[in-house]
XYZ file of C-alpha atoms in Angstrom:
737
model
C 0.000 0.000 0.000
C 1.276 3.456 -0.812
C 0.499 4.872 2.662
C 2.049 2.094 4.711
C 5.588 3.128 3.833
C 4.860 6.647 5.026
C 3.166 5.453 8.202
C 5.647 2.798 9.282
C 9.018 3.748 7.853
C 9.053 7.481 8.436
C 12.238 9.497 8.353
C 14.412 8.811 11.368
C 15.038 12.507 11.940
C 12.685 13.741 14.661
C 11.487 17.344 14.747
C 12.657 19.516 17.630
C 10.426 20.180 20.623
C 9.569 23.305 22.544
C 11.577 23.756 25.778
C 10.252 21.722 28.619
C 8.645 19.016 26.492
C 9.837 15.652 27.737
C 9.325 12.685 25.462
C 11.475 9.623 25.913
C 11.481 6.048 24.805
C 9.511 3.795 27.127
C 10.720 0.307 27.767
C 8.120 -1.768 29.575
C 6.247 -4.974 29.943
C 6.426 -7.348 27.043
C 5.121 -10.874 27.122
C 7.867 -13.446 26.733
C 6.388 -15.683 24.059
C 8.948 -18.431 24.486
C 7.147 -19.503 27.632
C 8.942 -17.719 30.434
C 7.066 -15.851 33.145
C 5.291 -12.621 32.321
C 7.851 -9.923 32.942
C 7.282 -6.325 33.979
C 9.605 -3.367 33.750
C 9.477 0.253 34.731
C 8.304 2.670 32.077
C 9.284 6.191 31.182
C 7.264 8.962 29.587
C 5.706 8.804 26.147
C 4.060 11.551 24.136
C 1.001 11.460 26.447
C 2.943 12.445 29.574
C 0.605 14.729 31.511
C 3.121 16.053 34.025
C 3.459 19.809 34.236
C 5.750 21.427 31.668
C 9.067 22.180 33.354
C 11.041 25.403 33.184
C 13.903 25.947 30.817
C 17.482 26.232 32.085
C 17.467 29.979 31.364
C 14.286 30.390 33.404
C 15.844 28.493 36.319
C 18.959 30.704 36.103
C 16.709 33.773 36.274
C 15.058 32.397 39.412
C 18.452 31.857 41.024
C 19.375 35.465 40.309
C 16.089 36.623 41.837
C 16.800 34.493 44.903
C 20.321 35.938 45.238
C 19.102 39.506 44.887
C 16.256 38.954 47.364
C 18.569 37.384 49.944
C 21.208 40.100 49.645
C 18.707 42.931 49.888
C 16.722 41.352 52.707
C 13.453 41.440 50.794
C 10.214 39.600 51.555
C 11.012 36.231 53.169
C 7.862 34.635 51.738
C 9.097 35.544 48.244
C 12.453 33.917 49.008
C 10.708 30.717 50.143
C 8.489 30.774 47.057
C 11.436 31.013 44.661
C 13.314 28.377 46.683
C 10.328 26.048 46.247
C 10.297 26.639 42.487
C 13.999 25.882 42.093
C 13.829 22.782 44.315
C 10.886 21.457 42.307
C 12.787 21.833 39.029
C 15.757 20.042 40.564
C 13.514 17.155 41.659
C 13.839 17.906 45.364
C 10.138 17.586 46.199
C 10.575 17.472 49.971
C 12.477 20.755 50.219
C 10.167 22.319 47.655
C 7.124 21.391 49.769
C 8.763 22.663 52.962
C 9.747 25.971 51.381
C 6.298 26.711 49.964
C 4.678 25.751 53.283
C 6.820 28.424 54.986
C 5.826 30.957 52.333
C 2.135 30.244 52.946
C 2.570 30.669 56.684
C 3.658 34.226 55.960
C 1.122 34.905 53.185
C -1.656 32.272 53.359
C -3.894 33.703 50.621
C -1.299 34.299 47.932
C -2.669 32.408 44.906
C 0.764 31.919 43.332
C 1.983 30.313 46.552
C -1.086 28.082 46.732
C -0.536 27.012 43.113
C 3.067 26.186 43.915
C 1.889 24.059 46.837
C -0.313 22.043 44.456
C 2.739 21.389 42.296
C 5.198 20.774 45.139
C 2.913 18.573 47.209
C 2.828 18.047 50.983
C 6.155 16.443 51.871
C 5.589 16.355 55.638
C 2.273 14.550 55.492
C 1.482 10.879 55.175
C 0.617 9.759 51.672
C -2.921 8.931 52.823
C -3.404 12.569 53.911
C -1.929 14.281 50.866
C -5.116 13.962 48.839
C -7.107 15.626 51.611
C -4.639 18.502 51.867
C -4.579 18.928 48.086
C -8.388 19.091 47.972
C -8.338 21.781 50.662
C -5.809 23.799 48.677
C -7.884 23.468 45.492
C -10.986 24.632 47.337
C -9.149 27.598 48.824
C -7.737 28.709 45.455
C -11.165 28.532 43.815
C -12.644 30.600 46.651
C -10.076 33.284 45.836
C -10.073 32.851 42.051
C -13.019 30.942 40.582
C -11.380 30.798 37.131
C -8.018 29.442 38.276
C -6.876 26.890 35.659
C -4.544 24.886 37.906
C -7.137 24.456 40.660
C -9.785 23.377 38.146
C -7.314 20.914 36.651
C -6.627 19.249 40.019
C -10.329 19.239 40.912
C -11.058 17.581 37.577
C -8.367 14.986 38.129
C -9.716 14.061 41.557
C -13.188 13.516 40.112
C -11.893 11.664 37.068
C -9.785 9.219 39.093
C -12.819 8.279 41.186
C -14.957 7.868 38.069
C -12.347 5.799 36.253
C -11.733 3.489 39.230
C -15.388 2.674 39.813
C -16.679 2.947 36.232
C -18.974 -0.007 35.450
C -18.348 -1.179 39.011
C -20.094 -4.356 40.206
C -20.261 -6.582 43.235
C -22.494 -9.545 44.051
C -24.127 -11.328 46.924
C -24.023 -15.099 46.581
C -26.295 -17.086 48.905
C -26.302 -20.872 49.259
C -26.851 -22.592 45.924
C -25.340 -19.847 43.791
C -22.696 -21.152 41.379
C -19.507 -19.252 42.234
C -16.987 -21.828 41.033
C -16.080 -19.158 38.510
C -16.236 -15.959 40.583
C -15.827 -13.762 37.481
C -18.730 -15.229 35.496
C -21.261 -12.571 36.445
C -23.915 -13.904 34.065
C -23.837 -17.419 35.587
C -23.813 -16.065 39.132
C -26.883 -13.963 38.393
C -28.610 -16.844 36.566
C -28.162 -19.142 39.583
C -29.620 -16.676 42.071
C -26.797 -14.279 42.819
C -27.672 -10.632 43.320
C -25.571 -8.211 41.238
C -24.995 -4.885 43.006
C -23.761 -1.722 41.236
C -20.845 -0.171 43.110
C -20.410 3.567 43.640
C -23.298 4.698 41.451
C -22.252 8.272 42.132
C -19.318 7.730 39.749
C -21.529 9.100 36.946
C -21.778 12.432 38.750
C -18.004 12.330 39.271
C -17.596 12.094 35.512
C -19.713 15.172 34.921
C -17.848 16.993 37.671
C -14.524 16.150 36.043
C -15.682 17.358 32.625
C -16.921 20.630 34.097
C -13.623 21.332 35.881
C -11.467 20.390 32.877
C -13.378 22.679 30.534
C -13.112 25.477 33.106
C -9.352 24.900 33.229
C -9.084 25.033 29.432
C -11.171 28.205 29.324
C -8.468 29.902 31.419
C -5.513 28.097 29.821
C -6.599 26.935 26.336
C -3.350 25.217 25.359
C -2.624 23.399 28.621
C -1.438 19.947 27.599
C -2.129 17.916 30.711
C -5.676 19.250 31.099
C -6.456 18.486 27.467
C -4.960 14.991 27.697
C -6.911 14.128 30.839
C -10.114 15.338 29.188
C -9.288 13.370 26.036
C -8.661 10.292 28.201
C -12.057 10.637 29.861
C -13.862 10.940 26.520
C -11.908 8.063 24.954
C -12.433 5.665 27.867
C -16.127 6.585 28.029
C -16.473 6.244 24.224
C -17.879 9.776 24.127
C -17.049 10.696 20.529
C -19.192 13.839 20.675
C -17.184 15.122 23.634
C -13.939 14.150 21.931
C -14.990 15.952 18.750
C -15.689 19.096 20.786
C -12.172 18.886 22.243
C -10.651 18.367 18.786
C -12.517 21.428 17.496
C -11.165 23.356 20.501
C -7.605 22.413 19.541
C -8.198 23.421 15.949
C -9.627 26.776 17.064
C -6.503 27.412 19.123
C -4.110 25.946 16.508
C -2.839 23.226 18.845
C -0.814 20.945 16.571
C 1.453 19.061 18.957
C 1.903 15.321 18.728
C -0.616 14.547 21.474
C -3.344 16.487 19.665
C -2.511 14.753 16.363
C -2.730 11.300 17.961
C -6.079 12.055 19.597
C -7.508 13.603 16.427
C -6.384 10.544 14.471
C -8.088 8.347 17.069
C -11.349 10.287 16.701
C -11.382 10.038 12.914
C -10.505 6.353 13.079
C -13.440 5.662 15.397
C -15.649 7.587 12.973
C -14.345 5.363 10.104
C -12.803 8.392 8.391
C -9.710 6.360 7.602
C -8.087 8.840 5.220
C -8.191 11.592 7.852
C -7.048 9.171 10.568
C -4.046 8.230 8.429
C -3.163 11.907 7.893
C -3.219 12.755 11.604
C -1.431 9.597 12.738
C 1.238 10.231 10.121
C 1.762 13.792 11.364
C 1.903 12.582 14.984
C 4.472 9.911 14.156
C 6.656 12.494 12.463
C 6.705 14.520 15.689
C 7.854 11.760 18.052
C 11.412 10.415 18.322
C 12.516 7.734 15.868
C 13.100 5.154 18.627
C 9.550 5.585 19.935
C 8.191 5.430 16.395
C 9.959 2.105 16.035
C 8.353 0.805 19.251
C 4.890 1.627 17.915
C 5.601 -0.148 14.603
C 7.237 -3.257 16.083
C 5.272 -6.402 15.059
C 6.372 -7.954 18.351
C 3.657 -5.935 20.102
C 0.994 -8.198 18.594
C 2.624 -11.391 17.337
C 5.442 -13.757 18.009
C 7.855 -12.951 15.195
C 11.427 -13.756 14.282
C 14.233 -11.329 14.973
C 14.440 -10.641 11.222
C 10.768 -9.626 11.206
C 11.487 -7.198 14.061
C 14.058 -5.354 11.994
C 12.762 -1.963 10.952
C 13.053 -2.700 7.231
C 10.666 -5.665 7.716
C 7.912 -3.652 9.430
C 6.339 -2.558 6.156
C 5.980 -6.125 4.876
C 4.472 -7.312 8.155
C 1.796 -4.631 8.342
C 1.129 -4.905 4.616
C 0.373 -8.597 5.131
C -2.151 -7.643 7.844
C -3.995 -5.045 5.751
C -7.756 -5.553 5.715
C -8.789 -3.584 2.635
C -6.259 -3.893 -0.138
C -8.252 -1.671 -2.503
C -7.868 1.411 -0.326
C -4.836 3.630 0.027
C -4.859 3.284 3.811
C -3.825 0.199 5.756
C -6.833 -0.308 8.042
C -5.107 -2.862 10.266
C -2.213 -0.483 10.869
C -4.616 2.348 11.698
C -6.422 0.059 14.147
C -3.068 -0.764 15.742
C -2.148 2.892 16.282
C -5.672 3.626 17.533
C -5.331 0.860 20.126
C -1.962 2.260 21.183
C -3.493 5.709 21.723
C -6.246 4.184 23.876
C -3.783 2.104 25.899
C -1.363 4.971 26.469
C -4.144 7.169 27.842
C -6.519 4.734 29.573
C -3.881 2.703 31.415
C -1.230 5.328 32.125
C 0.159 5.747 35.638
C -1.667 8.749 37.103
C 1.165 9.459 39.527
C 4.189 9.452 37.240
C 2.650 9.705 33.796
C 4.220 6.340 32.897
C 3.271 4.544 29.687
C -0.033 2.672 29.557
C 0.990 0.682 26.486
C 3.431 -1.477 28.413
C 1.108 -2.341 31.249
C -0.539 -5.759 31.172
C -3.933 -4.252 30.359
C -2.382 -2.143 27.615
C -0.695 -5.193 26.124
C -3.962 -7.121 25.933
C -5.858 -4.156 24.528
C -3.325 -3.620 21.727
C -3.617 -7.298 20.819
C -7.383 -7.782 20.967
C -8.997 -4.346 20.893
C -12.242 -3.211 22.503
C -13.662 -5.927 24.799
C -17.164 -7.242 24.109
C -17.873 -6.610 27.786
C -15.862 -4.732 30.390
C -16.485 -4.135 34.085
C -14.790 -3.555 37.427
C -15.535 -6.164 40.086
C -15.186 -5.367 43.771
C -15.315 -8.669 45.637
C -13.420 -10.591 48.319
C -12.291 -13.608 46.285
C -10.102 -16.023 48.217
C -7.374 -13.657 49.286
C -4.291 -15.365 50.640
C -3.786 -12.987 53.537
C -3.773 -12.652 57.276
C -6.995 -12.623 59.265
C -7.005 -8.820 59.435
C -6.669 -8.497 55.630
C -9.301 -11.048 54.707
C -12.020 -8.463 55.146
C -10.516 -6.376 52.366
C -12.252 -6.241 49.005
C -10.299 -7.041 45.855
C -10.527 -4.682 42.892
C -10.623 -6.518 39.565
C -10.890 -5.255 35.998
C -12.407 -7.781 33.567
C -12.014 -7.790 29.766
C -14.507 -10.197 28.194
C -14.107 -11.237 24.530
C -16.010 -13.778 22.438
C -12.950 -16.016 22.515
C -12.021 -15.621 26.174
C -11.317 -13.104 28.889
C -8.618 -11.467 30.944
C -8.904 -10.561 34.628
C -6.603 -7.996 36.221
C -6.259 -7.213 39.927
C -5.136 -4.195 41.892
C -2.586 -5.268 44.507
C -0.837 -3.367 47.303
C 2.252 -3.407 45.081
C 0.393 -2.012 42.042
C 1.243 1.424 40.749
C -1.518 4.030 40.776
C -3.303 2.760 37.663
C -1.364 -0.404 36.902
C -3.304 -3.622 37.493
C -1.741 -7.023 36.844
C -3.133 -10.325 35.584
C -4.759 -12.273 38.398
C -3.159 -15.509 39.563
C -4.998 -17.028 42.556
C -3.247 -18.439 45.614
C -3.471 -22.102 46.585
C -6.314 -21.329 49.016
C -8.426 -20.314 46.036
C -8.745 -23.923 44.884
C -9.038 -25.398 48.369
C -12.097 -23.181 48.889
C -14.165 -24.974 46.260
C -13.376 -22.942 43.177
C -12.694 -24.349 39.712
C -9.822 -26.828 39.828
C -8.408 -26.065 36.384
C -5.955 -23.380 35.382
C -8.624 -21.421 33.495
C -8.891 -18.979 36.417
C -5.150 -18.478 36.625
C -4.964 -15.658 34.138
C -1.186 -15.543 34.030
C -1.184 -19.107 32.663
C -4.323 -18.860 30.521
C -3.195 -15.561 28.979
C 0.117 -17.048 27.918
C -1.741 -19.966 26.298
C -4.214 -17.589 24.663
C -1.438 -15.517 23.123
C 0.258 -18.606 21.742
C -3.024 -19.787 20.235
C -4.237 -16.434 18.893
C -1.767 -13.594 19.401
C -4.010 -10.842 18.005
C -7.403 -10.231 16.428
C -9.201 -7.541 14.469
C -12.785 -7.409 13.192
C -12.937 -4.697 10.564
C -15.844 -2.234 10.716
C -16.726 0.258 7.997
C -19.275 2.978 7.295
C -20.181 1.137 4.103
C -22.537 -1.832 4.233
C -20.574 -5.065 4.209
C -22.110 -7.938 2.242
C -21.308 -11.612 1.857
C -20.460 -12.875 -1.611
C -19.443 -16.147 -3.302
C -16.289 -16.733 -5.286
C -14.484 -19.573 -7.053
C -10.736 -20.036 -7.451
C -9.639 -22.149 -10.438
C -6.063 -23.359 -10.767
C -4.315 -23.834 -14.151
C -0.766 -24.413 -15.268
C 0.641 -21.088 -16.432
C 0.432 -20.519 -20.191
C 3.850 -18.812 -20.178
C 5.857 -20.734 -17.555
C 5.075 -24.394 -16.712
C 6.626 -23.961 -13.257
C 4.055 -21.303 -12.330
C 0.328 -21.439 -11.708
C -2.465 -19.254 -13.099
C -5.214 -18.534 -10.565
C -8.572 -17.458 -12.007
C -10.643 -15.825 -9.262
C -14.346 -15.402 -10.092
C -16.171 -13.030 -7.714
C -19.963 -13.040 -7.391
C -20.840 -9.390 -6.751
C -24.438 -8.592 -5.674
C -26.232 -6.094 -7.952
C -29.659 -4.455 -7.907
C -31.055 -6.439 -10.849
C -30.500 -7.784 -14.362
C -31.324 -5.439 -17.259
C -33.689 -6.745 -19.914
C -30.996 -6.059 -22.501
C -27.555 -4.536 -22.683
C -25.301 -3.720 -19.750
C -25.889 -2.420 -16.221
C -24.397 0.947 -15.298
C -22.641 0.566 -11.962
C -19.339 2.054 -10.728
C -17.415 -0.789 -9.153
C -13.857 -1.665 -8.161
C -12.619 -5.200 -7.502
C -9.318 -6.839 -6.685
C -7.575 -10.096 -5.808
C -4.409 -10.199 -3.710
C -2.016 -13.035 -2.961
C -0.331 -12.470 0.401
C 2.752 -14.002 1.948
C 2.625 -13.570 5.734
C 6.333 -12.706 5.790
C 6.881 -10.588 2.692
C 3.376 -9.110 2.352
C 1.471 -8.796 -0.919
C 3.327 -10.765 -3.613
C 0.800 -10.577 -6.469
C -2.245 -8.428 -7.037
C -4.700 -7.387 -9.695
C -7.284 -4.593 -9.503
C -9.902 -3.375 -11.970
C -12.477 -0.575 -12.072
C -15.571 -0.667 -14.274
C -18.525 1.628 -14.831
C -20.652 -0.874 -16.792
C -21.384 -4.494 -15.925
C -21.713 -6.893 -18.858
C -25.292 -8.157 -18.938
C -24.280 -11.664 -20.011
C -22.368 -12.105 -16.733
C -25.376 -11.196 -14.556
C -27.417 -14.106 -13.188
C -30.711 -14.026 -11.305
C -30.863 -16.674 -8.591
C -33.356 -17.367 -5.829
C -30.961 -15.778 -3.329
C -30.490 -12.623 -5.422
C -28.833 -11.225 -8.524
C -25.049 -11.375 -8.930
C -22.542 -10.223 -11.487
C -19.422 -12.348 -11.939
C -16.036 -10.729 -12.415
C -12.944 -12.862 -13.020
C -9.444 -11.713 -12.099
C -6.171 -13.514 -12.812
C -3.065 -13.944 -10.686
C 0.080 -15.818 -11.723
C 2.426 -17.138 -9.064
C 5.008 -19.701 -8.142
C 3.820 -22.481 -5.792
C 3.703 -21.725 -2.067
C 1.520 -21.178 0.978
C -0.395 -17.918 0.725
C -3.493 -16.104 1.842
C -5.907 -14.995 -0.861
C -7.774 -11.752 -0.233
C -10.656 -10.878 -2.561
C -12.461 -7.584 -2.340
C -14.877 -5.293 -4.126
C -16.553 -1.956 -3.527
C -19.662 -0.667 -5.267
C -20.196 3.088 -5.487
C -23.429 4.960 -5.964
C -26.648 5.651 -4.096
C -25.923 2.672 -1.858
C -22.255 2.012 -1.237
C -21.333 -1.497 -0.140
C -18.198 -3.590 0.139
C -17.260 -7.251 0.160
C -14.149 -8.675 1.842
C -12.924 -12.219 2.196
C -9.528 -13.620 3.129
C -8.541 -17.260 3.540
C -5.454 -19.485 3.282
C -4.707 -20.698 -0.257
C -1.944 -23.275 -0.709
C -0.790 -23.213 -4.345
C 0.546 -26.586 -5.514
C 2.681 -26.997 -8.633
C 1.590 -29.118 -11.573
C 3.727 -32.215 -12.129
C 4.889 -32.088 -15.734
C 5.822 -35.803 -15.709
C 2.336 -37.275 -15.267
C -1.219 -36.608 -16.357
C -2.993 -33.927 -14.325
C -6.180 -31.888 -14.535
C -6.820 -28.243 -13.820
C -9.725 -27.258 -11.624
C -13.112 -27.485 -13.297
C -14.570 -24.121 -14.255
C -18.351 -23.930 -14.037
C -19.608 -21.476 -16.645
C -22.822 -20.104 -18.091
C -21.311 -20.008 -21.576
C -18.162 -21.057 -23.473
C -17.511 -20.332 -27.130
C -14.596 -20.373 -29.552
C -13.172 -16.953 -30.424
C -10.286 -15.516 -32.369
C -9.991 -12.353 -30.237
C -8.412 -13.279 -26.895
C -9.624 -10.135 -25.083
C -12.464 -10.607 -22.612
C -13.603 -7.846 -20.270
C -15.927 -9.913 -18.109
C -14.790 -13.553 -18.188
C -11.498 -14.956 -19.416
C -10.030 -16.605 -22.496
C -7.772 -19.642 -22.741
C -6.793 -21.849 -25.676
C -9.081 -19.992 -28.069
C -12.155 -20.238 -25.828
C -14.049 -17.348 -24.278
C -15.381 -18.524 -20.917
C -18.120 -16.798 -18.924
C -17.629 -18.389 -15.499
C -20.101 -18.473 -12.656
C -19.088 -17.605 -9.107
C -21.553 -19.907 -7.384
C -22.420 -23.458 -8.447
C -26.187 -23.011 -8.570
C -28.081 -23.872 -11.763
C -31.730 -24.150 -12.690
C -32.886 -27.343 -14.376
C -33.417 -25.399 -17.589
C -29.812 -24.086 -17.611
C -27.007 -25.959 -19.346
C -23.871 -26.423 -17.237
C -20.725 -25.525 -19.140
C -17.498 -27.133 -17.951
C -14.100 -25.859 -18.995
C -10.967 -27.785 -18.041
C -7.383 -28.384 -19.077
C -5.328 -31.582 -18.978
C -1.543 -31.733 -18.838
C 0.994 -34.512 -19.393
C -0.817 -36.600 -22.039
C 1.392 -39.169 -23.794
C 2.061 -38.224 -27.425
C 3.243 -40.293 -30.376
C 3.762 -38.678 -33.773
C 2.139 -35.504 -32.445
C -0.947 -37.381 -31.370
C -2.398 -38.047 -27.916
C -5.512 -40.099 -27.230
C -7.745 -39.905 -24.198
C -11.076 -40.952 -22.714
C -13.305 -38.648 -20.683
C -16.103 -39.470 -18.268
C -18.258 -36.862 -16.555
C -20.627 -37.940 -13.828
C -23.159 -36.257 -11.581
C -22.887 -37.906 -8.195
C -25.144 -37.401 -5.220
C -23.303 -35.529 -2.479
C -23.404 -38.228 0.221
C -21.603 -38.639 3.532
C -18.934 -41.053 2.285
C -16.911 -38.101 1.039
C -16.137 -36.705 -2.375
C -13.307 -39.054 -3.365
C -15.193 -42.141 -2.262
C -18.233 -40.909 -4.126
C -16.235 -40.216 -7.277
C -14.523 -43.597 -7.451
C -17.759 -45.459 -6.756
C -19.468 -43.597 -9.602
C -16.733 -44.582 -12.016
C -17.120 -48.203 -10.906
C -20.672 -48.191 -12.225
C -23.147 -46.959 -9.605
C -26.649 -45.995 -10.722
C -26.744 -43.494 -13.565
C -27.935 -39.964 -12.803
C -29.172 -37.872 -15.752
C -26.474 -35.428 -16.893
C -23.550 -37.826 -17.371
C -21.189 -37.826 -20.384
C -18.572 -40.268 -21.743
C -16.513 -39.971 -24.942
C -13.053 -40.440 -26.497
C -10.871 -37.940 -28.312
C -7.418 -37.077 -29.507
C -5.197 -33.997 -29.683
C -1.904 -33.063 -31.289
C -0.373 -31.862 -28.000
C 0.353 -33.180 -24.535
C -1.881 -30.365 -23.240
C -5.618 -30.265 -23.769
C -8.019 -27.319 -23.346
C -11.656 -28.402 -23.697
C -15.210 -27.569 -22.718
C -18.307 -29.695 -22.316
C -21.997 -28.973 -21.914
C -23.886 -30.928 -19.263
C -27.651 -31.291 -19.674
C -29.387 -31.314 -16.283
C -33.011 -30.840 -17.429
C -33.994 -34.227 -15.979
C -31.762 -34.065 -12.917
C -33.827 -33.852 -9.692
C -33.177 -30.752 -7.542
C -30.444 -31.316 -4.984
C -26.745 -31.043 -4.241
C -24.344 -32.978 -6.464
C -20.687 -33.434 -7.232
C -19.681 -33.048 -10.871
C -16.693 -35.334 -11.387
C -14.567 -35.373 -14.520
C -12.129 -38.198 -15.130
C -9.607 -38.222 -17.989
C -7.659 -41.366 -18.894
C -4.561 -41.369 -21.097
C -5.230 -44.194 -23.580
C -1.525 -45.011 -23.994
C -0.213 -44.737 -20.420
C -3.524 -45.856 -18.836
C -2.990 -43.154 -16.199
C -5.964 -41.101 -15.006
C -6.717 -37.840 -13.257
C -9.899 -36.614 -11.590
C -11.228 -33.135 -10.823
C -14.557 -32.132 -9.308
C -16.916 -29.308 -8.299
C -20.030 -29.223 -6.141
C -23.223 -27.920 -7.792
C -26.761 -27.279 -6.663
C -29.634 -27.992 -9.055
C -32.755 -25.891 -8.424
């Protein structure tokens, strides 16, 4: 794809940042796929870091000069303490900064600048448990003096948001005798067997509204404040409030905020709105603004799959993400955009509130980047078999549950957890001795490792356009130009509004077929756009009306995925996507072999080899069908090729048998061989002999099914080389209506 190179392999030269912006490479948790224990590392700050912007070195030097002048001249002692607090904070000496500003406030308790500095410096002499209380008091005091104060509104918003985020979708349950709690996280089963589900902290909704109100008030006073905007963006993203997020994006655009954090969030918004071209633009701009090493982290395939070291080299990133692309017809790589969108969510939703540490490399962030939005998500507050002392057994565990169609992940907050960093739950031995499930399915450290090995990532593509199902056939032939290669004829059945009485159907449509190697990406592709659909290729069936378009790919043998796709434009836009493994096997030039059978609605001899709607081979124009359904009044055309016939004096002789066999449980091959041994005759069978001047034969037959009862059948064609007595068989399933 033309965009993937820009998105993944951007220039390694990073743009410069404004003074005070701190963006560094984060190195964090990564699951060890070789089977070792789940490791965790400390993380540094990414682009989303919401710590306050520090002062430049020149600004700090100016403060030192002010401090020197004030000390020498014996000026206001509170001012000296205030400047001392500022310098200590910039030097990372939080304790002395807090002590200095506390002294300044003793001398001037209602100075707003001093109170703001206290919010930044903290309360070094107080217990951690009391710091929140003191901070709230300071916020309240500042707002009583200055109701528009941006810093106070920011801290008030953060208090409310943390409470909302912690208890969002919070549940607990009461399980009386008889309630099935062998799986304490299966809320649906617990409720179905008589358990009573209790919402926890219902006031969290009001906390959300409180947070939004304070954040907007902070932005009104300080429109370009990064940490306020990022916290507000986080709230909207976690709550899936796209309207709120769009309002914030419009705010940034009004104030010309174009930093990397704004570009990432804007890209996220447009991605969620399925505006993939705009999402690609904003993500690309954001990636250009972050350091090259961080850009490499975001592009590393190892975030979602177990890959070789060669695949984790930067020059291999493009091929990997190209192989994962969902819609090959578009300029954008939708799977890559989904990946970056998940990273944005993880960085914001799971970041460490205290230090601003990366959310991507937490255990929740890792799972989210792999599997995306959970089908169901909730916080569970329950005492579940804690291995603890008697005093601690009364404590309630805090769990966060991600539920997917294919499984789930349960995370727990522990005393050792960072502020917003939950870890995968692994129960103690007492868990099982208390009557819980005896398997390892509730040990989420073990089950997650197994899940990742089985299915390391997933993505269900969603689009604004209607997505429809469609049939297609793939027919394999020996290449006409190179006997060591294979021609693949892909016939797509594209739904259309109806069949015209005569002529062609006007319809703007684009279709494509793509052969994908999971290591090197797209290896072969063909795309076509048309504005008129040939009427002879349109068929009306009971299920609907379809137009068949055939595309050709030529390849060497190998294991591939085949992706077929189309998009119809007009009053009603709709798309069709299908991808599946396609092993391509070589033809053996030393023995007789058959191509796949092509089911067609018409075959005729032509001199002109061009064909805009079907395909031509060996002087035949073939109009294939894309679904093997025929009415009793329709003739069934069969086109096939045979290779490796024995020749003598430029002459090869052969015998052909075509049988219609009932599709029974004994399997296709058993059914075929029994038919050729002389089972009961079904109307529609053919047998004849022939000869050709070449070892290769291209031929078509017409099968009459007018007297064939409706049902599902296997059409089997057997060719026998008269001289070598060797045979080959090929087959297709058809439905007679």
